[in-house]
Coordinates of C-alpha atoms and ligand atoms in Angstrom, one line a residue:
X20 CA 3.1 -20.2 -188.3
X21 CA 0.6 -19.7 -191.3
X22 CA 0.5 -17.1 -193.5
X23 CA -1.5 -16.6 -196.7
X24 CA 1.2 -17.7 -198.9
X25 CA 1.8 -21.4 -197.3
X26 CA -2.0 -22.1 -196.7
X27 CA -1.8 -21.3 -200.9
X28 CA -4.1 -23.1 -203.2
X29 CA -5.0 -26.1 -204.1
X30 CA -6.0 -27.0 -208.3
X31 CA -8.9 -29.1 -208.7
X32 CA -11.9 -30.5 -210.6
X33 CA -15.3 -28.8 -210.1
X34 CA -16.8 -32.3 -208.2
X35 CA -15.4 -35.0 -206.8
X36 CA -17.3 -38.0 -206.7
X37 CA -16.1 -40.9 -204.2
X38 CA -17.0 -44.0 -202.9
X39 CA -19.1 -47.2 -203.8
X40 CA -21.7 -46.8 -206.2
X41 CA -20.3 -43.0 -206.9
X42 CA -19.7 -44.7 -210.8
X43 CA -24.0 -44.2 -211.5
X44 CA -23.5 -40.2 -210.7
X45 CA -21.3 -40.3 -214.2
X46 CA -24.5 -40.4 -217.0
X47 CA -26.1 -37.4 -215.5
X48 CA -22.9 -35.0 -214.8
X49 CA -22.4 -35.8 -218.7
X50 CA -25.5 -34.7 -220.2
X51 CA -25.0 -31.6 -218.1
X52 CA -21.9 -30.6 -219.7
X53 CA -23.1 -31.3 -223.4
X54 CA -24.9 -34.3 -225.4
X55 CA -22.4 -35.9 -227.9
X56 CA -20.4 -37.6 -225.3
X57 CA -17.2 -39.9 -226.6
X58 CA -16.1 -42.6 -223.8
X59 CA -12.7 -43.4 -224.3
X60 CA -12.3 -46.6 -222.4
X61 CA -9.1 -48.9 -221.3
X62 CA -10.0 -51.9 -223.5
X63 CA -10.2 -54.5 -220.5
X64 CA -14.0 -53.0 -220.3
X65 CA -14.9 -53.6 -223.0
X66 CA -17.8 -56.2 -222.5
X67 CA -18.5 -56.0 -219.5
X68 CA -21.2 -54.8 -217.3
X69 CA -20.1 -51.9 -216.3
X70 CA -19.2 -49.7 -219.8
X71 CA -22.9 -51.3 -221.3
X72 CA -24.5 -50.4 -218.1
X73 CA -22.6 -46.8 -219.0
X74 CA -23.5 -46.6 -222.6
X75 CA -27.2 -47.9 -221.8
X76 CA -27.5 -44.9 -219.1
X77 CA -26.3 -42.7 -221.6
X78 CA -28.4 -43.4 -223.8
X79 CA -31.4 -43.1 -221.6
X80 CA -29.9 -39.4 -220.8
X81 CA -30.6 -38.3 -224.4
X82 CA -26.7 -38.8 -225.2
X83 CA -24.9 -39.6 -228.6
X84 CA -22.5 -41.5 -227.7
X85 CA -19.2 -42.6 -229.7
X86 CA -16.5 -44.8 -227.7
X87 CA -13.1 -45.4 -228.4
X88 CA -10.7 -48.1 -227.0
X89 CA -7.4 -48.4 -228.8
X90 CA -5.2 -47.8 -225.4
X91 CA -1.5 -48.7 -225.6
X92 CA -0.7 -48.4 -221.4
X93 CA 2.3 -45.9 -221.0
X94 CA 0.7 -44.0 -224.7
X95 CA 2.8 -44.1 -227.6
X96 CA 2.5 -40.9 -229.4
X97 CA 1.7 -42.4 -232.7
X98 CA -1.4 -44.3 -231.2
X99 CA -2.3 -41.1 -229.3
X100 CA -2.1 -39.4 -232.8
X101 CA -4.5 -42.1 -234.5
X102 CA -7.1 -42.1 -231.9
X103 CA -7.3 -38.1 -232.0
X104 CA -8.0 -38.5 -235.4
X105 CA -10.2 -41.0 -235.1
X106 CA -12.3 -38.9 -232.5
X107 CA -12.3 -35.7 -234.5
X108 CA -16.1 -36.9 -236.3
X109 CA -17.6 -37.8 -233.0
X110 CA -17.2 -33.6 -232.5
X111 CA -17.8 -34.2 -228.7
X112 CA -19.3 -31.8 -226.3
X113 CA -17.9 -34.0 -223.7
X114 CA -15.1 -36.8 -223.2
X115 CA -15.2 -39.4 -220.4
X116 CA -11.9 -41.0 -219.8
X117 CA -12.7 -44.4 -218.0
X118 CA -9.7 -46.8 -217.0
X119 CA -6.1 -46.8 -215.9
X120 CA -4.2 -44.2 -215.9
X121 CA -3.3 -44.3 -219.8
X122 CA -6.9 -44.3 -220.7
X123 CA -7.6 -40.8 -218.7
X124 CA -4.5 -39.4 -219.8
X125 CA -5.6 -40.7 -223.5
X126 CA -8.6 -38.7 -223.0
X127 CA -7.1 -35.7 -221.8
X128 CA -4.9 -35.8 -224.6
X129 CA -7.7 -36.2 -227.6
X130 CA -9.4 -33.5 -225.2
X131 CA -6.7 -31.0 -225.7
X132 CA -5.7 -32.4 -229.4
X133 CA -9.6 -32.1 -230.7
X134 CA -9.8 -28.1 -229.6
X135 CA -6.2 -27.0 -230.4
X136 CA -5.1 -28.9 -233.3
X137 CA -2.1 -31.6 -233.7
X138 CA 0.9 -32.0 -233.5
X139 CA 1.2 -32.8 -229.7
X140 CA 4.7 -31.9 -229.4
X141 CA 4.0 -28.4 -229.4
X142 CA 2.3 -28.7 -226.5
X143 CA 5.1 -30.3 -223.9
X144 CA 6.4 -29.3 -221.3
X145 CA 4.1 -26.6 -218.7
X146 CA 1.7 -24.1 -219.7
X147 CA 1.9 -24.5 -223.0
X148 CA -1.9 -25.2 -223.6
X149 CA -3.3 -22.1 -224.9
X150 CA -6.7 -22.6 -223.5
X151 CA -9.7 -24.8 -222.1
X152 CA -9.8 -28.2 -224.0
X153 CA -13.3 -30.4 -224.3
X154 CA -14.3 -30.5 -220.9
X155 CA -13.3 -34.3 -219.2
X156 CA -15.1 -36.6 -217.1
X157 CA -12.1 -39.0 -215.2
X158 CA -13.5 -42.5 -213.9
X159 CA -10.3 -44.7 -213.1
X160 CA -10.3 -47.9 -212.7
X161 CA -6.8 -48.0 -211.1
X162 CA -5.8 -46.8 -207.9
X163 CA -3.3 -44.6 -209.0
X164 CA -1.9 -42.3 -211.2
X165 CA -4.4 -39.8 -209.5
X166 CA -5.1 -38.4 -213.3
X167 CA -8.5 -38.2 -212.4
X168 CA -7.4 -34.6 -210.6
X169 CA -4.3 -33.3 -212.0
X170 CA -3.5 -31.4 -214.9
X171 CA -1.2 -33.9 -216.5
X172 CA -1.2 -35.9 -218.8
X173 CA 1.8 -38.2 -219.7
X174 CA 3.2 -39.9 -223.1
X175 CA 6.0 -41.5 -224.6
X176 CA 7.2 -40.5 -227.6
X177 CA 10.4 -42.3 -229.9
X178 CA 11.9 -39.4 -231.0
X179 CA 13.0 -38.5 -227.3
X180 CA 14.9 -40.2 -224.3
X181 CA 12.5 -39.4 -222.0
X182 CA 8.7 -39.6 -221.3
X183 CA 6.8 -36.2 -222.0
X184 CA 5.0 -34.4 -219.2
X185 CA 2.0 -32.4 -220.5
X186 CA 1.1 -29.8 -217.7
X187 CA -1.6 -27.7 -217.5
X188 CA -4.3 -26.6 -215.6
X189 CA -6.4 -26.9 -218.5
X190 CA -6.0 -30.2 -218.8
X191 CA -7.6 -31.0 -215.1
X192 CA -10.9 -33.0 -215.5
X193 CA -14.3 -31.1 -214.7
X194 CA -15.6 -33.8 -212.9
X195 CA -14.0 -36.9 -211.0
X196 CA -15.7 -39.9 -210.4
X197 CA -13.9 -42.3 -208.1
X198 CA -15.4 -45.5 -207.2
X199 CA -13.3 -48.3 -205.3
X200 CA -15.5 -51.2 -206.8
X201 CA -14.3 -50.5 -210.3
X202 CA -10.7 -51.5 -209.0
X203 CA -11.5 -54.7 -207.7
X204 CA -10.4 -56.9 -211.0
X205 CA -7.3 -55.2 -211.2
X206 CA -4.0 -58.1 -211.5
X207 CA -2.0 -58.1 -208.5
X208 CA 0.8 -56.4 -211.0
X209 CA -1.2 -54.0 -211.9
X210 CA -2.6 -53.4 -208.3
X211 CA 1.5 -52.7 -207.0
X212 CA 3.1 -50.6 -210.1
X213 CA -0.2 -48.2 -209.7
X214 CA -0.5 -48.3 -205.8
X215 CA 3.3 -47.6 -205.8
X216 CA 2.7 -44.7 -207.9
X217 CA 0.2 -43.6 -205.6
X218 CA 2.1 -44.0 -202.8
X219 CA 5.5 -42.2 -204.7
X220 CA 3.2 -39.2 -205.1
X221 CA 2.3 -38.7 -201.5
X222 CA 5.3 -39.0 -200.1
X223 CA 7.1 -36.8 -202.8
X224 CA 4.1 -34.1 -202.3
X225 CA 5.3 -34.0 -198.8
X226 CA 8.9 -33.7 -199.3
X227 CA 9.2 -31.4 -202.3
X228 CA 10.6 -27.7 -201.7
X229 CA 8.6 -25.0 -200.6
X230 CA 8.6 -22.6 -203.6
X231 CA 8.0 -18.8 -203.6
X232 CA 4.0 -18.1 -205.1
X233 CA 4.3 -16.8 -208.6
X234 CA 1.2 -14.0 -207.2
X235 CA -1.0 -12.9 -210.5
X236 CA 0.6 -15.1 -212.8
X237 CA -2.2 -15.9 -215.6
X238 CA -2.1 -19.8 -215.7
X239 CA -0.3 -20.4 -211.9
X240 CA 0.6 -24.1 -213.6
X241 CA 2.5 -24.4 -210.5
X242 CA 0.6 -23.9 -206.9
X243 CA 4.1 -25.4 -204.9
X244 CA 3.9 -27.6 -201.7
X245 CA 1.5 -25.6 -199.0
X246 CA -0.5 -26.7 -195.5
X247 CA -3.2 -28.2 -197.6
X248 CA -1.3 -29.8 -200.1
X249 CA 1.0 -31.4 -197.2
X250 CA -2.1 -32.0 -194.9
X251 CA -3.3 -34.5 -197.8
X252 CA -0.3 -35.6 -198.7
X253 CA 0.5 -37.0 -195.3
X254 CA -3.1 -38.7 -194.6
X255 CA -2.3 -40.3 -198.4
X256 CA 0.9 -41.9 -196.8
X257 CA -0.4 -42.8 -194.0
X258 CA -3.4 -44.8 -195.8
X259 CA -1.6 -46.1 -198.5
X260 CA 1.3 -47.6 -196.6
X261 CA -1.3 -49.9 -194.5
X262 CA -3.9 -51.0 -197.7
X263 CA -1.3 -51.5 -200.6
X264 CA 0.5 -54.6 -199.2
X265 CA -3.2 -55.9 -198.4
X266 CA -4.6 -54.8 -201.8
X267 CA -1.7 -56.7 -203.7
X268 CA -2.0 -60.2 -201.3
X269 CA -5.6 -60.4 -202.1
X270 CA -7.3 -58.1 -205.0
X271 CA -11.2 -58.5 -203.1
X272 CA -10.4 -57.0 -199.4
X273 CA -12.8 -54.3 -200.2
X274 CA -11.7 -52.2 -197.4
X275 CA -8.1 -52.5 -199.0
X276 CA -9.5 -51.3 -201.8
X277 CA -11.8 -48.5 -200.7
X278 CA -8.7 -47.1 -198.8
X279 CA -6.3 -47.4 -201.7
X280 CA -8.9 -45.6 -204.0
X281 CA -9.4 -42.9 -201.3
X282 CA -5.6 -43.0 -200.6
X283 CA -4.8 -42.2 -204.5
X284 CA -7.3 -39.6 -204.9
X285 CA -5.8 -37.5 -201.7
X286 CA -2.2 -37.9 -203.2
X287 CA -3.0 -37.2 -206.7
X288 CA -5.0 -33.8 -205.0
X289 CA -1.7 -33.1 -203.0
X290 CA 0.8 -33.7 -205.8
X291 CA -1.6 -31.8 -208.2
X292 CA -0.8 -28.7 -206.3
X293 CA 2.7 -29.4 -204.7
X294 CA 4.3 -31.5 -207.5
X295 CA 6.4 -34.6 -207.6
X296 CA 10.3 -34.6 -207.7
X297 CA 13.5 -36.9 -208.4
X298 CA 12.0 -40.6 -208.5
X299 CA 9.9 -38.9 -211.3
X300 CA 12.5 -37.1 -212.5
X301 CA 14.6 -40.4 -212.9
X302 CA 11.8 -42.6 -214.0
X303 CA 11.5 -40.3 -217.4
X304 CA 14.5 -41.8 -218.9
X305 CA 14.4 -45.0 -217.0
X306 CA 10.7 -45.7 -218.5
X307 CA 12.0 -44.7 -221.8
X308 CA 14.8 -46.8 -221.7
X309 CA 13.4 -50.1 -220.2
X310 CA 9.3 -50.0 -221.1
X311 CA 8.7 -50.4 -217.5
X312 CA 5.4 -49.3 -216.0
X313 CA 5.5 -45.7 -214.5
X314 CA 5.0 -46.7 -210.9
X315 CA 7.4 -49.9 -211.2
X316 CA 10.2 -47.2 -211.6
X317 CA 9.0 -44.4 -208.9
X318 CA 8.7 -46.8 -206.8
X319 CA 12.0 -48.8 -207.2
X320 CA 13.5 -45.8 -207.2
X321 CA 12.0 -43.8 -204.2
X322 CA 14.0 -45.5 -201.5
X323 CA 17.0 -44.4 -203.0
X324 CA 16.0 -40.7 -203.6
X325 CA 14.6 -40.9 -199.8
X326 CA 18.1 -41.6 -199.0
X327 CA 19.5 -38.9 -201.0
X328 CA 17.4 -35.9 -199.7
X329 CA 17.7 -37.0 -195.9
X330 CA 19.9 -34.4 -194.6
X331 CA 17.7 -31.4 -196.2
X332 CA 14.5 -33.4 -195.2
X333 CA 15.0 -35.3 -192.0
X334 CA 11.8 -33.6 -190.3
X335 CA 9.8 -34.0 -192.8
X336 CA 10.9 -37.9 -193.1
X337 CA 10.5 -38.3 -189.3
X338 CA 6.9 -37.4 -189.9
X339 CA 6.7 -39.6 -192.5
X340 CA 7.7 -42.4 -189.8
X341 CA 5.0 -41.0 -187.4
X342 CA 2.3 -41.9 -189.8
X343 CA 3.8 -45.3 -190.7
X344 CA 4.1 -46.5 -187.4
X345 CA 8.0 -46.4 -187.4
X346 CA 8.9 -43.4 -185.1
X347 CA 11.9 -43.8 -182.8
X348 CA 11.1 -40.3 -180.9
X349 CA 14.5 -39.1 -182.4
X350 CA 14.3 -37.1 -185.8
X351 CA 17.6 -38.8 -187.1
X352 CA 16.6 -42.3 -186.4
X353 CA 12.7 -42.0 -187.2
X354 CA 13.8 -40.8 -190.5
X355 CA 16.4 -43.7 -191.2
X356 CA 13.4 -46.0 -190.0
X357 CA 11.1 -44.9 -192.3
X358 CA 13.4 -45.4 -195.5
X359 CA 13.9 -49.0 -194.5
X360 CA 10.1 -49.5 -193.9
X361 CA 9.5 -48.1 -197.7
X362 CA 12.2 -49.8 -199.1
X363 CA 10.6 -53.5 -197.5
X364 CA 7.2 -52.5 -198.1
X365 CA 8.5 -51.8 -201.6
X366 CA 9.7 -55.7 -202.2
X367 CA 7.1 -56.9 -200.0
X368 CA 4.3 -55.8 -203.0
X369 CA 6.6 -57.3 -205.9
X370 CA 8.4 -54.3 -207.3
X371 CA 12.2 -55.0 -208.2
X372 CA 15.1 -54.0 -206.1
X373 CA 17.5 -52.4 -208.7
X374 CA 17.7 -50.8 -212.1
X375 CA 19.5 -53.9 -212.9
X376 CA 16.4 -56.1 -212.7
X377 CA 14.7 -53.6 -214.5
X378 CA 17.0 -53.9 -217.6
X379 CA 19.5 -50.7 -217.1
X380 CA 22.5 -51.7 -218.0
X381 CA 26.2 -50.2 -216.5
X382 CA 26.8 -48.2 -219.7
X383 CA 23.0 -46.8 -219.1
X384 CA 24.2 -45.5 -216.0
X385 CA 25.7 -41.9 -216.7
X386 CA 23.1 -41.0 -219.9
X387 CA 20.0 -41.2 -216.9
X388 CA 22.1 -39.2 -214.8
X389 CA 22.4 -36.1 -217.8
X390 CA 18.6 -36.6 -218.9
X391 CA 17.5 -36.6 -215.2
X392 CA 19.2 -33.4 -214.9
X393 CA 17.7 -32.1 -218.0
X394 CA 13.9 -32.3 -216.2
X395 CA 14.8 -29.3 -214.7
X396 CA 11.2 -28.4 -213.5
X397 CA 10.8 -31.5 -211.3
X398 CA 14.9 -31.5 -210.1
X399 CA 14.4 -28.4 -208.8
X400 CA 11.2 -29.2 -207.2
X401 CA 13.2 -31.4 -204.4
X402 CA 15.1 -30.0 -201.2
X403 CA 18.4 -31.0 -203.0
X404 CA 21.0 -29.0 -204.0
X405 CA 21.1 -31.0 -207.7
X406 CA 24.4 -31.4 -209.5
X407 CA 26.2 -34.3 -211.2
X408 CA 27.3 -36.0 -208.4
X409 CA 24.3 -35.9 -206.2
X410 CA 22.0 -37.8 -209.0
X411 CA 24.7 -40.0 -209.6
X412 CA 25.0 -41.4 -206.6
X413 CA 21.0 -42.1 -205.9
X414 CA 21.2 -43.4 -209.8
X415 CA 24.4 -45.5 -208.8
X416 CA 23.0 -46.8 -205.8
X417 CA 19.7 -48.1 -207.6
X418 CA 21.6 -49.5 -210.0
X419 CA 24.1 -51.8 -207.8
Ligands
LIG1744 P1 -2.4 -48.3 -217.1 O1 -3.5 -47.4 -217.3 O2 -1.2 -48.3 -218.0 O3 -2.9 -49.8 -217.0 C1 -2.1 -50.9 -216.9 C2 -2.8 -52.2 -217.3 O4 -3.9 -52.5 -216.4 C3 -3.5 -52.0 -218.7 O5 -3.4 -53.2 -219.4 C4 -5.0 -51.8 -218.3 O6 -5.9 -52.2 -219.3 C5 -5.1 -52.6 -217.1 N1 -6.2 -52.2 -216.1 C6 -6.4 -51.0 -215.6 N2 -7.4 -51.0 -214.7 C7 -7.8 -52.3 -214.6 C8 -8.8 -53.0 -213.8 N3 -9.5 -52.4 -212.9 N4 -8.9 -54.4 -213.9 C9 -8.1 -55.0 -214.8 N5 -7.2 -54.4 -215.6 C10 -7.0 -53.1 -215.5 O7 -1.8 -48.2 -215.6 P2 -1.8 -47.0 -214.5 O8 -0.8 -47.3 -213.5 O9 -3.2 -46.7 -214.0 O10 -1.4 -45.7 -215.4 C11 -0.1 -45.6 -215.9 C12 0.0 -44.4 -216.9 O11 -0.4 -43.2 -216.2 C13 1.4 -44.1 -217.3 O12 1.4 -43.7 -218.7 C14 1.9 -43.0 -216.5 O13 2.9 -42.3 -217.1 C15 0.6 -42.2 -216.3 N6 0.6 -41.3 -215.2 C16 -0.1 -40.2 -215.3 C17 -0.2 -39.3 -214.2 C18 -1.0 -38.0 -214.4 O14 -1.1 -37.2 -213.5 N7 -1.7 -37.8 -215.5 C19 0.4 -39.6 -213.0 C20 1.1 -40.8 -212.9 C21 1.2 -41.6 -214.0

C-alpha cells in the first residue's frame, strides 16, 4: 500500500533537458541565469565543434565567457584547488560543467569553492554546504555518473584512504542538459567503466533500505528509497542492461546510445533521492588504493555485494530478473539468475573479474574491509546487517 511517506520526494534540477539536439537549449538557459558564464570543459572538447559552436552561441547571447579545462578524471584535490583559483577572476554569474563526470563534478566543486571559500575539506561528508553555490548548468558527455542531477560531487584527495563524497542538495545543477549525440565518441573503455556506473546506481537505488523520513529537517540531504525513486530505478535497469553491451561492441548504434543516455539520467534521478550502498561503499578505498575508474570498481564489485544482500533482498532481486529477462517464476531462483546475468553482462563489456586484476593485493584485503566500514552513511544505506565479517566475505570473494 502507499502512504505519504513511501511515495516521498524526489531532489532535482529545475529543467531537464533530453534528447538529440537538446545540447542548443544550453546558450539561452545560461543568459537567463546571469551573463559572465565560465564553461569548465573535459579537455577532449577542446577543438571541436561542439564547445566553439557553444562559445560562439554564447557569445551571440550577450555572454562573457571564460572557460577552463584543466580536468584530471577521478579529481585530485590539488588540481581542484588550482582551477578554483584560477576561476575566482572570471567572478561568474553562472558555471556550465560540460563532459565526463569529473568535469561536472569539477564544476560543482569551483561552484561551491567560488561562493564559500577554500579549503574543500571542510566541506566533506553530507550537509555540510552552508548554502546555495553559483548556480550550475550540467551537459555530460558520458553516460554515467548521473552528476548532471545529483547533489554530489566526488574527489580524491592524498591525505585520505578513501575518495571523498561531497553531498548536498546545494550542489544539484539548476538546469540539465542531456543529449545522447554528445556521447557518441566516447572509447569503448570509457563507454563500459561509465555505463557500469550507470547501471551500479540503478540497481543499488532499487535495493537500498527503506529509511524512516527525517519530516521538517532543514536541508533533507537524504530523501531515502521511495515508489518514485524505485519506479525509476527499475526502468534504469531494465534499459541499461539491454543498450550497454551494445553501446560498448559498437560506440555509433545511436539507439544504444540514446537509451544509455536516457538510462543514466533515470538512475542518477533514482539514486539522487534513494542513495547508493556497498559497491560504493567498497569502491572508496579500492579507487584510492588502485587509481581505477569509479565505475570499473562498482561494477566489479556489484556482483559480489548482490550476492551478499540476497537473503534480505531476494524480492527485490527477483524483480530485478523480471526486467532483465531472467525470471524463473520462483523468487529464490529468479534472484540467483539475475546475479549470474550481471556478473556475465559485467565481463561481457570488459570490466575485470577480481580485485586481483585490479591491483589489490592479499595484504590490501582486511584495511578495505575497516575503511568500508568507516563509510557509515552508505553501509547503512543497504538491507545488511553490516559487521566485520559480512564485508569481509563480499571483499574476500572479489578478491579470490
Ligand atoms: P570521466 O569524466 O573521468 O572521463 C573519463 C575519460 O573519458 C576522460 O579522459 C574524459 O576526458 C573522457 N571522455 C568523457 N566523455 C567523452 C566523450 N564523449 N568522448 C571521448 N572522451 C570522453 O568519467 P566518468 O565515468 O564520466 O566520471 C567519473 C567521475 O565521476 C569519477 O570521479 C567519479 O567518482 C565521479 N562520479 C560522480 C557522481 C556524482 O553523483 N557526482 C556519481 C558517480 C561518479
Amino acid at each position: 500500500a502507499l502512504s505519504i511517506h513511501s511515495f516521498g520526494v524526489l531532489r532535482l534540477p529545475d529543467r531537464i533537458h533530453f534528447g538529440e539536439g537538446s545540447f542548443a537549449s544550453v546558450p539561452r538557459e545560461a543568459v537567463r541565469l546571469g551573463r559572465r558564464v565560465l564553461v569548465v570543459c573535459d579537455p577532449f572538447l577542446l577543438e571541436t565543434e561542439e564547445l566553439s559552436g557553444l562559445l560562439e552561441s554564447l557569445a551571440s547571447e550577450g555572454a562573457i565567457v571564460s572557460v577552463e579545462s584543466e580536468i584530471i578524471p577521478e579529481l585530485p584535490l590539488d588540481v581542484v584547488e588550482r582551477v578554483s583559483g584560477r576561476c575566482r577572476s572570471a567572478q561568474p554569474d553562472v558555471i556550465i560543467g560540460f563532459g565526463g563526470g569529473s568535469a561536472l563534478d569539477m564544476a560543482k566543486l569551483v561552484s561551491l569553492t567560488l561562493r564559500h571559500g577554500a579549503p574543500l575539506t571542510q566541506y566533506y561528508g553530507e550537509n555540510a554546504v552552508p548554502g546555495p553555490v553559483v548556480p550550475l548548468i550540467a551537459i555530460p558527455t558520458t553516460a554515467g555518473t548521473g552528476s548532471e542531477v545529483t547533489g554530489v560531487a566526488v574527489l580524491t584527495d592524498p591525505d585520505r584512504d578513501l575518495k571523498v563524497g561531497i553531498s548536498s542538495p546545494y550542489l544539484i545543477p539548476r538546469i540539465a542538459v542531456v543529449d545522447p549525440l554528445l556521447s557518441v565518441g566516447a572509447p569503448a573503455r570509457v563507454t563500459a567503466a561509465s555505463g557500469a556506473d550507470a547501471f551500479v546506481h540503478a540497481v543499488e537505488a532499487f535495493t537500498a533500505a527503506v529509511r524512516d523520513p527525517i519530516w521538517g529537517a532543514e536541508q533533507p540531504v537524504f530523501v531515502g528509497r521511495n515508489d518514485l525513486s524505485s519506479l525509476l530505478a527499475l526502468t534504469a535497469v531494465r534499459i541499461i542492461f539491454d543498450a550497454l553491451p551494445r553501446a560498448v561492441r559498437d560506440g555509433g548504434d545511436l539507439a544504444a546510445r540514446h537509451a544509455m543516455a536516457y538510462g543514466s539520467l533515470l538512475a542518477g534521478m533514482a539514486f539522487g533521492s534513494a542513495g547508493t550502498h556497498l559497491s560504493h561503499a567498497i569502491q572508496y578505498p579500492v579507487g584510492a588504493l588502485t587509481h581505477t575508474p569509479h565505475g570499473v570498481g562498482t561494477g566489479m564489485l556489484l556482483p559480489f555485494v548482490l550476492r551478499e544482500i540476497r537473503a534480505s533482498a531476494s524480492d527485490r532481486l527477483a524483480e530485478i530478473a523480471e526486467a532483465i529477462g531472467v525470471a524463473t517464476g520462483n523468487a529464490e531462483t529468479s534472484a540467483d539468475a539475475a546475479i549470474v546475468a550481471i556478473a556475465s553482462m559485467m565481463r561481457e563489456i570488459g570490466l575485470p573479474a577480481s580485485l586481483a586484476e585490479m591491483g589489490v593485493t592479499e595484504a590490501d584485503v582486511a584495511k578495505i574491509v575497516d575503511l568500508t566500514l568507516s563509510v557509515k552513511r552508505l553501509v547503512a544505506n543497504s538491507t545488511l546487517v553490516p559487521d566485520y565479517e559480512s564485508i569481509a566475505r563480499i571483499v574476500t570473494a572479489a578478491y579470490l
